[in-house]
Amino acid sequence: MKYDFDSITPRRNTCSYKWDTPESTDVLPMWVADMDFPTAPAIISALMQRVAHGIFGYTKVPDDYYSAVTQWFASRHNFHIDPEWIIYTSGVVPALSAIIKAMSVPGDKIITQTPAYNCFFSSIRNNGCELLENRLTYHNGNYSIDFDDLERKASDPQAKIMLLCNPHNPSGRVWTPDELRKIGDISLKHGLFVISDEIHCELTFDSHIYTPYSSLGEKYLRNSATCVSPSKAFNIAGLQIANIIASDSDIRSRIDKAININEVCDVNPFGIVASIAAYNDSAEWLEELKAYLWNNYCHLRTELELHAPMLKVIPLQGTYLAWVDITALRIPSAIMADRLLEEEHLMINPGTMYGPGGEGFIRINLASPRALIADAASRIIRFTTSYMQSDTGK
C-alpha cells in the first residue's frame, strides 16, 4: 500500500476525547467514532500551508469549496448538486437539530429506525418533539426495514419527519435504492419531510453502493434535506464542518433561519481548507483506507468466529463500526461494556446507547491500526472465555 495505516500514532495527552476520557492509561478505547490514523497527506499539507499564514480571523467560504463538494458528489455518487442548495454548518448533529427546528414544532413526532445513532434521540428531544420508533427487523444476523410498521407510524397525524441514517449507524446497513424509494414513497404519502444523515456515505464495503437519498428523483429531492461531511471518511471531525443539501428554496430559507437561531452558522478556516483537499486530492487515500478497514473487520470477525463463536459479528456493509450480537452470553450489553472496561481495560459502546433495539449488542470502532484491532479481539475473547467458564460453573 502507498499509505501507512499500520503505524500507531500516540494520541494520549493530545486532548483526544476518545483517548483522554479514560482515566487509566492502559485502557484501549474502541468507542467514539473517530479514526486512529493521520488524515490524508494532501489534507495535512493544505492545513500546514494555511497555518503558515498565521492569521485565523472570520472566514468567508470560497467558490472553490462549493466546487469541491459538488464535483465530488457528481463524479463519485452521480448526485448533481446545485451550489445554491448547500448550507454549510459546524457539524452533522447541529445540522440535524437545525433542520428539525425548521421543519417541526414542539409536540410533533419524528420517526427513526432503531437502533439508531444516539444523538438522534437528543436532537429530537431538545426540539420538544417525540420519537416514533420504526424498529429494524433483525433475523439471522441481518437487518431489514419493517415497512408495514413504518406505514403505520407514518399514518399518525402528528408524525411530521422521517429521520433517516444512510448508511445506517450502528447496524452497518447500506440501504438499497429500492429500500430508499419505499421510505420516500411512504413519507410522501403521509406528508413526512425526510432528513437523511449521510455522514458515513464514503465508507461502504463488499460491493455495497451508497445511494444518496435525494438523488433518486425530483419528488424525493424536493421533500428532503441531506446532511453530509468529510469528517468521518477523512478523520477531520475536530475541524467541524458539514453541509446541508436542500433544493427547495423555501425549505432552505427555513433551515438557514434555524441555523442562525442555533448559532451554528460559522465554520472555521481549517474545515474549509481540509474539505477542499479531501474532495479534490484525497480519493486515492480513501480507497486504500477502505481496503484497510475491511481487512480490520475481517480480522475481528475471523478471530471471534474461531475463539468466541457465541459472539456474532453482523455483516458490515458500511461505516467502520462493528456491531456484535452478544445475546448468547445472556448478559446485558451495558454490563458487558462495564466489565470489559474493568476487567480487560477495553472501552466499547453498549448497544443500549442506541435505543431499545440495541440491547444484546455492542459496538466496536474498527478504525485503528491492525495491531490494536488484534489486541481488542484478544481482550474480548479473554473476557468471553472467562465469562462462559464462570457462568457454566454456577
Short mmCIF file of C-alpha atoms in Angstrom, two decimals:
data_model
loop_
_atom_site.label_atom_id
_atom_site.label_comp_id
_atom_site.label_asym_id
_atom_site.label_seq_id
_atom_site.Cartn_x
_atom_site.Cartn_y
_atom_site.Cartn_z
CA MET A 1 0.00 0.00 0.00
CA LYS A 2 1.15 3.53 -0.73
CA TYR A 3 -0.19 4.86 2.58
CA ASP A 4 0.76 3.63 6.05
CA PHE A 5 -2.17 2.62 8.24
CA ASP A 6 -0.21 0.18 10.41
CA SER A 7 1.89 2.67 12.38
CA ILE A 8 0.48 3.58 15.78
CA THR A 9 0.28 7.32 16.41
CA PRO A 10 0.16 8.08 20.16
CA ARG A 11 -2.98 10.09 20.91
CA ARG A 12 -2.94 10.33 24.69
CA ASN A 13 -2.33 13.79 26.13
CA THR A 14 -3.49 15.43 22.88
CA CYS A 15 -6.93 16.38 24.29
CA SER A 16 -8.40 13.44 22.39
CA TYR A 17 -11.93 12.81 23.58
CA LYS A 18 -11.54 9.18 22.57
CA TRP A 19 -8.18 8.52 24.26
CA ASP A 20 -8.05 11.03 27.11
CA THR A 21 -11.51 10.33 28.55
CA PRO A 22 -10.46 7.01 30.14
CA GLU A 23 -8.67 7.74 33.40
CA SER A 24 -6.32 4.77 33.16
CA THR A 25 -3.55 4.86 30.56
CA ASP A 26 -3.84 1.12 29.90
CA VAL A 27 -7.39 1.40 28.53
CA LEU A 28 -7.74 0.61 24.83
CA PRO A 29 -10.57 2.89 23.56
CA MET A 30 -12.67 1.46 20.75
CA TRP A 31 -15.74 3.60 21.28
CA VAL A 32 -16.02 7.14 19.85
CA ALA A 33 -16.30 7.13 16.05
CA ASP A 34 -13.09 8.80 15.03
CA MET A 35 -10.06 7.14 13.48
CA ASP A 36 -6.60 6.49 14.90
CA PHE A 37 -4.98 7.22 11.52
CA PRO A 38 -3.48 10.54 10.46
CA THR A 39 -5.65 12.10 7.79
CA ALA A 40 -4.70 12.13 4.10
CA PRO A 41 -1.33 13.74 3.28
CA ALA A 42 -2.95 16.25 0.93
CA ILE A 43 -5.14 17.48 3.78
CA ILE A 44 -2.20 17.78 6.17
CA SER A 45 -0.21 19.70 3.56
CA ALA A 46 -3.08 22.10 2.87
CA LEU A 47 -3.58 22.73 6.59
CA MET A 48 0.13 23.37 7.12
CA GLN A 49 0.07 25.98 4.35
CA ARG A 50 -2.94 27.62 5.96
CA VAL A 51 -1.32 27.62 9.41
CA ALA A 52 1.82 29.22 7.98
CA HIS A 53 -0.26 32.27 7.06
CA GLY A 54 -0.65 32.90 10.78
CA ILE A 55 -3.94 34.80 10.79
CA PHE A 56 -7.16 33.00 11.67
CA GLY A 57 -9.96 35.52 11.54
CA TYR A 58 -13.56 35.13 10.48
CA THR A 59 -13.82 33.11 7.31
CA LYS A 60 -15.62 33.59 4.02
CA VAL A 61 -16.39 30.29 2.30
CA PRO A 62 -14.88 30.45 -1.22
CA ASP A 63 -16.29 29.23 -4.52
CA ASP A 64 -13.60 26.52 -4.55
CA TYR A 65 -15.31 24.93 -1.58
CA TYR A 66 -18.65 24.60 -3.35
CA SER A 67 -16.92 23.31 -6.48
CA ALA A 68 -15.09 20.63 -4.49
CA VAL A 69 -18.29 19.40 -2.83
CA THR A 70 -20.42 19.38 -5.98
CA GLN A 71 -17.78 17.78 -8.22
CA TRP A 72 -17.11 15.03 -5.67
CA PHE A 73 -20.75 14.01 -5.35
CA ALA A 74 -21.37 14.25 -9.09
CA SER A 75 -18.38 12.14 -10.10
CA ARG A 76 -18.42 9.67 -7.23
CA HIS A 77 -22.12 9.27 -6.44
CA ASN A 78 -23.96 10.60 -9.51
CA PHE A 79 -25.60 13.20 -7.29
CA HIS A 80 -25.73 16.54 -9.08
CA ILE A 81 -25.93 19.34 -6.54
CA ASP A 82 -26.53 22.98 -7.37
CA PRO A 83 -24.12 25.04 -5.21
CA GLU A 84 -27.09 27.18 -4.17
CA TRP A 85 -28.58 24.15 -2.40
CA ILE A 86 -25.67 23.96 0.06
CA ILE A 87 -25.82 25.39 3.57
CA TYR A 88 -22.58 24.94 5.48
CA THR A 89 -22.52 24.49 9.24
CA SER A 90 -20.30 23.20 12.01
CA GLY A 91 -21.32 19.55 12.03
CA VAL A 92 -23.95 17.00 11.08
CA VAL A 93 -25.51 16.87 14.56
CA PRO A 94 -26.04 20.66 14.67
CA ALA A 95 -27.39 20.35 11.12
CA LEU A 96 -29.92 17.70 12.14
CA SER A 97 -31.09 19.76 15.10
CA ALA A 98 -31.47 22.88 12.97
CA ILE A 99 -33.49 21.06 10.30
CA ILE A 100 -35.77 19.55 12.93
CA LYS A 101 -36.29 23.04 14.37
CA ALA A 102 -37.08 24.37 10.89
CA MET A 103 -39.46 21.61 9.85
CA SER A 104 -41.39 20.83 13.04
CA VAL A 105 -42.96 22.38 16.11
CA PRO A 106 -42.77 21.09 19.69
CA GLY A 107 -45.10 18.15 20.13
CA ASP A 108 -44.59 16.79 16.63
CA LYS A 109 -43.47 13.19 16.22
CA ILE A 110 -40.33 12.12 14.38
CA ILE A 111 -39.82 8.62 13.01
CA THR A 112 -36.41 7.00 13.01
CA GLN A 113 -35.20 3.44 12.62
CA THR A 114 -33.84 1.92 15.78
CA PRO A 115 -31.32 1.02 16.98
CA ALA A 116 -30.20 4.50 15.99
CA TYR A 117 -27.27 6.84 16.39
CA ASN A 118 -27.65 8.14 19.94
CA CYS A 119 -27.57 11.86 19.02
CA PHE A 120 -30.79 11.34 17.04
CA PHE A 121 -32.60 10.96 20.35
CA SER A 122 -31.18 14.16 21.84
CA SER A 123 -31.83 16.17 18.66
CA ILE A 124 -35.48 15.06 18.74
CA ARG A 125 -35.87 15.66 22.47
CA ASN A 126 -34.09 19.03 22.51
CA ASN A 127 -36.54 20.36 19.91
CA GLY A 128 -39.52 19.33 22.04
CA CYS A 129 -40.51 16.53 19.68
CA GLU A 130 -41.44 12.90 20.32
CA LEU A 131 -39.71 9.81 18.96
CA LEU A 132 -41.64 7.22 16.96
CA GLU A 133 -39.54 4.06 16.63
CA ASN A 134 -39.59 2.10 13.40
CA ARG A 135 -37.66 -0.83 14.88
CA LEU A 136 -35.44 -2.58 12.34
CA THR A 137 -36.12 -6.29 11.89
CA TYR A 138 -33.23 -8.49 12.96
CA HIS A 139 -33.16 -12.04 11.60
CA ASN A 140 -30.30 -14.50 11.11
CA GLY A 141 -27.69 -11.81 11.63
CA ASN A 142 -29.18 -9.34 9.15
CA TYR A 143 -31.23 -6.16 9.44
CA SER A 144 -34.15 -5.09 7.27
CA ILE A 145 -36.81 -2.39 7.39
CA ASP A 146 -40.28 -3.21 8.71
CA PHE A 147 -42.23 -1.29 6.09
CA ASP A 148 -45.63 -2.29 7.48
CA ASP A 149 -44.68 -0.75 10.80
CA LEU A 150 -43.25 2.30 9.03
CA GLU A 151 -46.57 2.77 7.21
CA ARG A 152 -48.48 2.60 10.50
CA LYS A 153 -46.16 5.07 12.22
CA ALA A 154 -46.21 7.44 9.23
CA SER A 155 -50.04 7.49 9.29
CA ASP A 156 -50.01 9.10 12.75
CA PRO A 157 -51.26 12.66 12.09
CA GLN A 158 -48.65 14.04 14.50
CA ALA A 159 -45.78 12.41 12.59
CA LYS A 160 -44.01 15.11 10.58
CA ILE A 161 -40.44 13.98 9.91
CA MET A 162 -38.66 10.81 8.80
CA LEU A 163 -35.11 10.90 10.21
CA LEU A 164 -33.03 8.54 8.08
CA CYS A 165 -29.47 7.29 8.58
CA ASN A 166 -27.92 6.24 5.24
CA PRO A 167 -25.67 4.24 5.64
CA HIS A 168 -27.10 3.16 8.94
CA ASN A 169 -25.27 3.55 12.25
CA PRO A 170 -24.99 1.27 14.20
CA SER A 171 -26.27 -1.70 12.15
CA GLY A 172 -23.87 -1.09 9.25
CA ARG A 173 -26.60 -1.46 6.62
CA VAL A 174 -26.24 0.35 3.30
CA TRP A 175 -29.80 0.94 2.14
CA THR A 176 -30.58 -0.07 -1.43
CA PRO A 177 -32.29 2.26 -3.93
CA ASP A 178 -35.48 0.19 -3.64
CA GLU A 179 -35.49 0.47 0.15
CA LEU A 180 -34.90 4.22 -0.04
CA ARG A 181 -37.71 4.66 -2.60
CA LYS A 182 -40.12 2.78 -0.33
CA ILE A 183 -39.16 5.05 2.56
CA GLY A 184 -39.62 8.06 0.29
CA ASP A 185 -42.98 6.94 -1.08
CA ILE A 186 -44.38 6.29 2.40
CA SER A 187 -43.07 9.67 3.55
CA LEU A 188 -44.64 11.48 0.60
CA LYS A 189 -47.93 9.65 1.02
CA HIS A 190 -48.23 10.73 4.65
CA GLY A 191 -46.66 14.18 4.41
CA LEU A 192 -43.40 13.42 6.20
CA PHE A 193 -40.32 15.51 5.48
CA VAL A 194 -37.19 13.36 5.12
CA ILE A 195 -33.93 14.29 6.82
CA SER A 196 -31.12 11.99 5.68
CA ASP A 197 -27.91 11.77 7.72
CA GLU A 198 -25.34 10.53 5.21
CA ILE A 199 -22.13 11.22 7.15
CA HIS A 200 -20.85 7.66 6.60
CA CYS A 201 -21.54 7.76 2.86
CA GLU A 202 -17.94 7.22 1.69
CA LEU A 203 -17.41 4.17 3.90
CA THR A 204 -19.05 1.25 2.08
CA PHE A 205 -17.65 -2.24 1.55
CA ASP A 206 -18.01 -5.60 -0.14
CA SER A 207 -19.68 -4.31 -3.34
CA HIS A 208 -22.34 -2.37 -1.43
CA ILE A 209 -23.00 1.01 -3.04
CA TYR A 210 -24.17 4.14 -1.28
CA THR A 211 -27.12 5.87 -2.91
CA PRO A 212 -27.82 9.48 -1.89
CA TYR A 213 -31.49 9.57 -0.91
CA SER A 214 -32.06 12.87 -2.70
CA SER A 215 -30.55 11.56 -5.94
CA LEU A 216 -33.43 9.15 -6.54
CA GLY A 217 -35.72 11.66 -8.23
CA GLU A 218 -37.13 15.16 -8.12
CA LYS A 219 -40.01 14.31 -5.78
CA TYR A 220 -37.60 12.87 -3.19
CA LEU A 221 -35.13 15.70 -3.65
CA ARG A 222 -37.64 18.49 -3.03
CA ASN A 223 -39.11 16.84 0.06
CA SER A 224 -35.81 16.26 1.85
CA ALA A 225 -32.63 17.70 3.31
CA THR A 226 -29.41 15.69 3.22
CA CYS A 227 -26.56 16.12 5.69
CA VAL A 228 -23.01 15.25 4.58
CA SER A 229 -19.50 15.88 5.81
CA PRO A 230 -15.97 14.69 5.01
CA SER A 231 -15.36 14.32 8.75
CA LYS A 232 -15.84 10.55 9.12
CA ALA A 233 -14.17 9.40 5.91
CA PHE A 234 -11.12 11.65 6.27
CA ASN A 235 -10.86 11.80 10.09
CA ILE A 236 -11.32 15.56 10.38
CA ALA A 237 -14.27 15.69 12.80
CA GLY A 238 -12.41 18.13 15.05
CA LEU A 239 -12.31 20.68 12.23
CA GLN A 240 -16.10 20.96 12.50
CA ILE A 241 -17.61 21.36 9.09
CA ALA A 242 -20.64 19.84 7.37
CA ASN A 243 -23.16 20.61 4.65
CA ILE A 244 -26.93 20.57 4.40
CA ILE A 245 -28.25 20.00 0.88
CA ALA A 246 -31.78 21.31 0.33
CA SER A 247 -33.08 22.08 -3.16
CA ASP A 248 -36.36 23.79 -2.26
CA SER A 249 -35.70 27.49 -1.72
CA ASP A 250 -38.48 27.96 0.87
CA ILE A 251 -37.30 24.96 2.90
CA ARG A 252 -33.71 26.12 2.57
CA SER A 253 -34.69 29.55 3.89
CA ARG A 254 -36.37 27.97 6.91
CA ILE A 255 -33.31 25.82 7.60
CA ASP A 256 -30.98 28.79 7.19
CA LYS A 257 -33.04 30.71 9.75
CA ALA A 258 -32.85 27.79 12.20
CA ILE A 259 -29.09 27.51 11.65
CA ASN A 260 -28.78 31.16 12.70
CA ILE A 261 -31.14 30.74 15.65
CA ASN A 262 -28.98 27.84 16.86
CA GLU A 263 -25.82 29.95 16.26
CA VAL A 264 -24.07 27.26 14.18
CA CYS A 265 -23.76 29.34 11.03
CA ASP A 266 -19.97 29.93 11.18
CA VAL A 267 -17.22 27.47 10.27
CA ASN A 268 -13.50 27.66 10.86
CA PRO A 269 -10.87 28.15 8.13
CA PHE A 270 -9.29 24.76 8.69
CA GLY A 271 -12.53 22.91 7.98
CA ILE A 272 -12.84 24.68 4.65
CA VAL A 273 -9.23 24.03 3.62
CA ALA A 274 -9.41 20.39 4.72
CA SER A 275 -12.68 19.75 2.88
CA ILE A 276 -11.31 21.13 -0.39
CA ALA A 277 -8.16 18.99 -0.08
CA ALA A 278 -10.22 15.93 0.84
CA TYR A 279 -12.59 16.15 -2.09
CA ASN A 280 -10.06 17.35 -4.67
CA ASP A 281 -6.90 15.43 -3.79
CA SER A 282 -7.54 12.52 -1.43
CA ALA A 283 -9.62 9.91 -3.29
CA GLU A 284 -6.68 7.50 -3.62
CA TRP A 285 -6.01 7.69 0.12
CA LEU A 286 -9.68 7.00 0.82
CA GLU A 287 -9.68 3.86 -1.34
CA GLU A 288 -6.66 2.44 0.50
CA LEU A 289 -8.26 3.34 3.83
CA LYS A 290 -11.42 1.44 2.90
CA ALA A 291 -9.41 -1.66 1.96
CA TYR A 292 -7.60 -1.49 5.29
CA LEU A 293 -10.82 -1.04 7.27
CA TRP A 294 -12.39 -4.01 5.51
CA ASN A 295 -9.41 -6.18 6.46
CA ASN A 296 -9.74 -4.99 10.06
CA TYR A 297 -13.36 -6.12 10.02
CA CYS A 298 -12.38 -9.49 8.56
CA HIS A 299 -9.69 -9.92 11.21
CA LEU A 300 -12.11 -9.23 14.08
CA ARG A 301 -14.81 -11.43 12.59
CA THR A 302 -12.41 -14.33 11.99
CA GLU A 303 -10.88 -14.14 15.47
CA LEU A 304 -14.26 -14.14 17.16
CA GLU A 305 -15.56 -16.95 14.94
CA LEU A 306 -12.55 -19.09 15.90
CA HIS A 307 -12.23 -18.28 19.59
CA ALA A 308 -15.57 -16.81 20.73
CA PRO A 309 -18.16 -18.27 18.32
CA MET A 310 -21.04 -17.35 20.60
CA LEU A 311 -20.44 -13.73 19.56
CA LYS A 312 -21.79 -12.90 16.10
CA VAL A 313 -20.28 -10.03 14.14
CA ILE A 314 -23.02 -8.53 11.97
CA PRO A 315 -22.14 -8.32 8.24
CA LEU A 316 -20.56 -4.94 7.59
CA GLN A 317 -21.87 -3.08 4.56
CA GLY A 318 -20.97 0.46 5.63
CA THR A 319 -19.35 2.58 8.40
CA TYR A 320 -16.22 1.49 10.27
CA LEU A 321 -18.22 0.31 13.27
CA ALA A 322 -18.58 -3.39 14.03
CA TRP A 323 -21.98 -4.33 15.51
CA VAL A 324 -21.68 -7.52 17.53
CA ASP A 325 -24.53 -9.75 18.73
CA ILE A 326 -23.79 -10.86 22.32
CA THR A 327 -27.21 -12.35 23.13
CA ALA A 328 -25.78 -15.87 23.52
CA LEU A 329 -23.85 -14.68 26.58
CA ARG A 330 -27.11 -13.75 28.35
CA ILE A 331 -25.51 -10.59 29.74
CA PRO A 332 -26.91 -7.05 29.35
CA SER A 333 -24.81 -5.02 26.93
CA ALA A 334 -24.20 -2.23 29.46
CA ILE A 335 -22.88 -4.73 32.00
CA MET A 336 -20.64 -6.33 29.39
CA ALA A 337 -19.28 -2.90 28.45
CA ASP A 338 -18.62 -2.12 32.12
CA ARG A 339 -16.91 -5.44 32.72
CA LEU A 340 -14.80 -5.20 29.57
CA LEU A 341 -13.58 -1.85 30.84
CA GLU A 342 -13.00 -3.05 34.39
CA GLU A 343 -11.50 -6.47 33.66
CA GLU A 344 -9.88 -6.10 30.24
CA HIS A 345 -9.38 -2.32 30.05
CA LEU A 346 -11.25 -2.24 26.75
CA MET A 347 -13.72 0.60 26.13
CA ILE A 348 -16.56 -0.10 23.70
CA ASN A 349 -20.15 1.15 23.27
CA PRO A 350 -23.04 -0.82 24.79
CA GLY A 351 -25.90 -1.33 22.37
CA THR A 352 -28.37 0.29 24.74
CA MET A 353 -26.86 3.67 23.80
CA TYR A 354 -28.71 3.29 20.50
CA GLY A 355 -32.19 2.72 21.88
CA PRO A 356 -34.15 -0.35 22.98
CA GLY A 357 -33.28 -2.21 19.77
CA GLY A 358 -29.64 -2.09 20.81
CA GLU A 359 -29.90 -4.40 23.81
CA GLY A 360 -27.91 -7.56 23.22
CA PHE A 361 -25.27 -5.84 21.09
CA ILE A 362 -22.01 -3.96 21.46
CA ARG A 363 -20.37 -1.53 19.01
CA ILE A 364 -16.64 -1.62 18.28
CA ASN A 365 -14.69 1.03 16.36
CA LEU A 366 -12.56 -0.65 13.66
CA ALA A 367 -10.66 2.46 12.57
CA SER A 368 -7.33 1.69 14.21
CA PRO A 369 -4.03 0.07 13.19
CA ARG A 370 -4.29 -3.70 12.85
CA ALA A 371 -2.23 -4.33 15.98
CA LEU A 372 -4.84 -2.50 18.08
CA ILE A 373 -7.68 -4.42 16.45
CA ALA A 374 -5.88 -7.68 17.24
CA ASP A 375 -5.36 -6.51 20.83
CA ALA A 376 -9.06 -5.63 21.17
CA ALA A 377 -10.09 -9.01 19.76
CA SER A 378 -7.82 -10.77 22.27
CA ARG A 379 -9.34 -8.85 25.17
CA ILE A 380 -12.90 -9.66 24.04
CA ILE A 381 -12.02 -13.35 23.60
CA ARG A 382 -10.34 -13.50 27.01
CA PHE A 383 -13.34 -11.90 28.70
CA THR A 384 -15.84 -14.11 26.86
CA THR A 385 -13.94 -17.30 27.66
CA SER A 386 -13.69 -16.35 31.35
CA TYR A 387 -17.34 -15.34 31.50
CA MET A 388 -18.56 -18.57 29.88
CA GLN A 389 -16.46 -20.66 32.24
CA SER A 390 -17.75 -18.82 35.30
CA ASP A 391 -21.34 -18.94 34.04
CA THR A 392 -21.09 -22.70 33.41
CA GLY A 393 -19.71 -23.24 36.88
CA LYS A 394 -22.57 -21.51 38.67
#
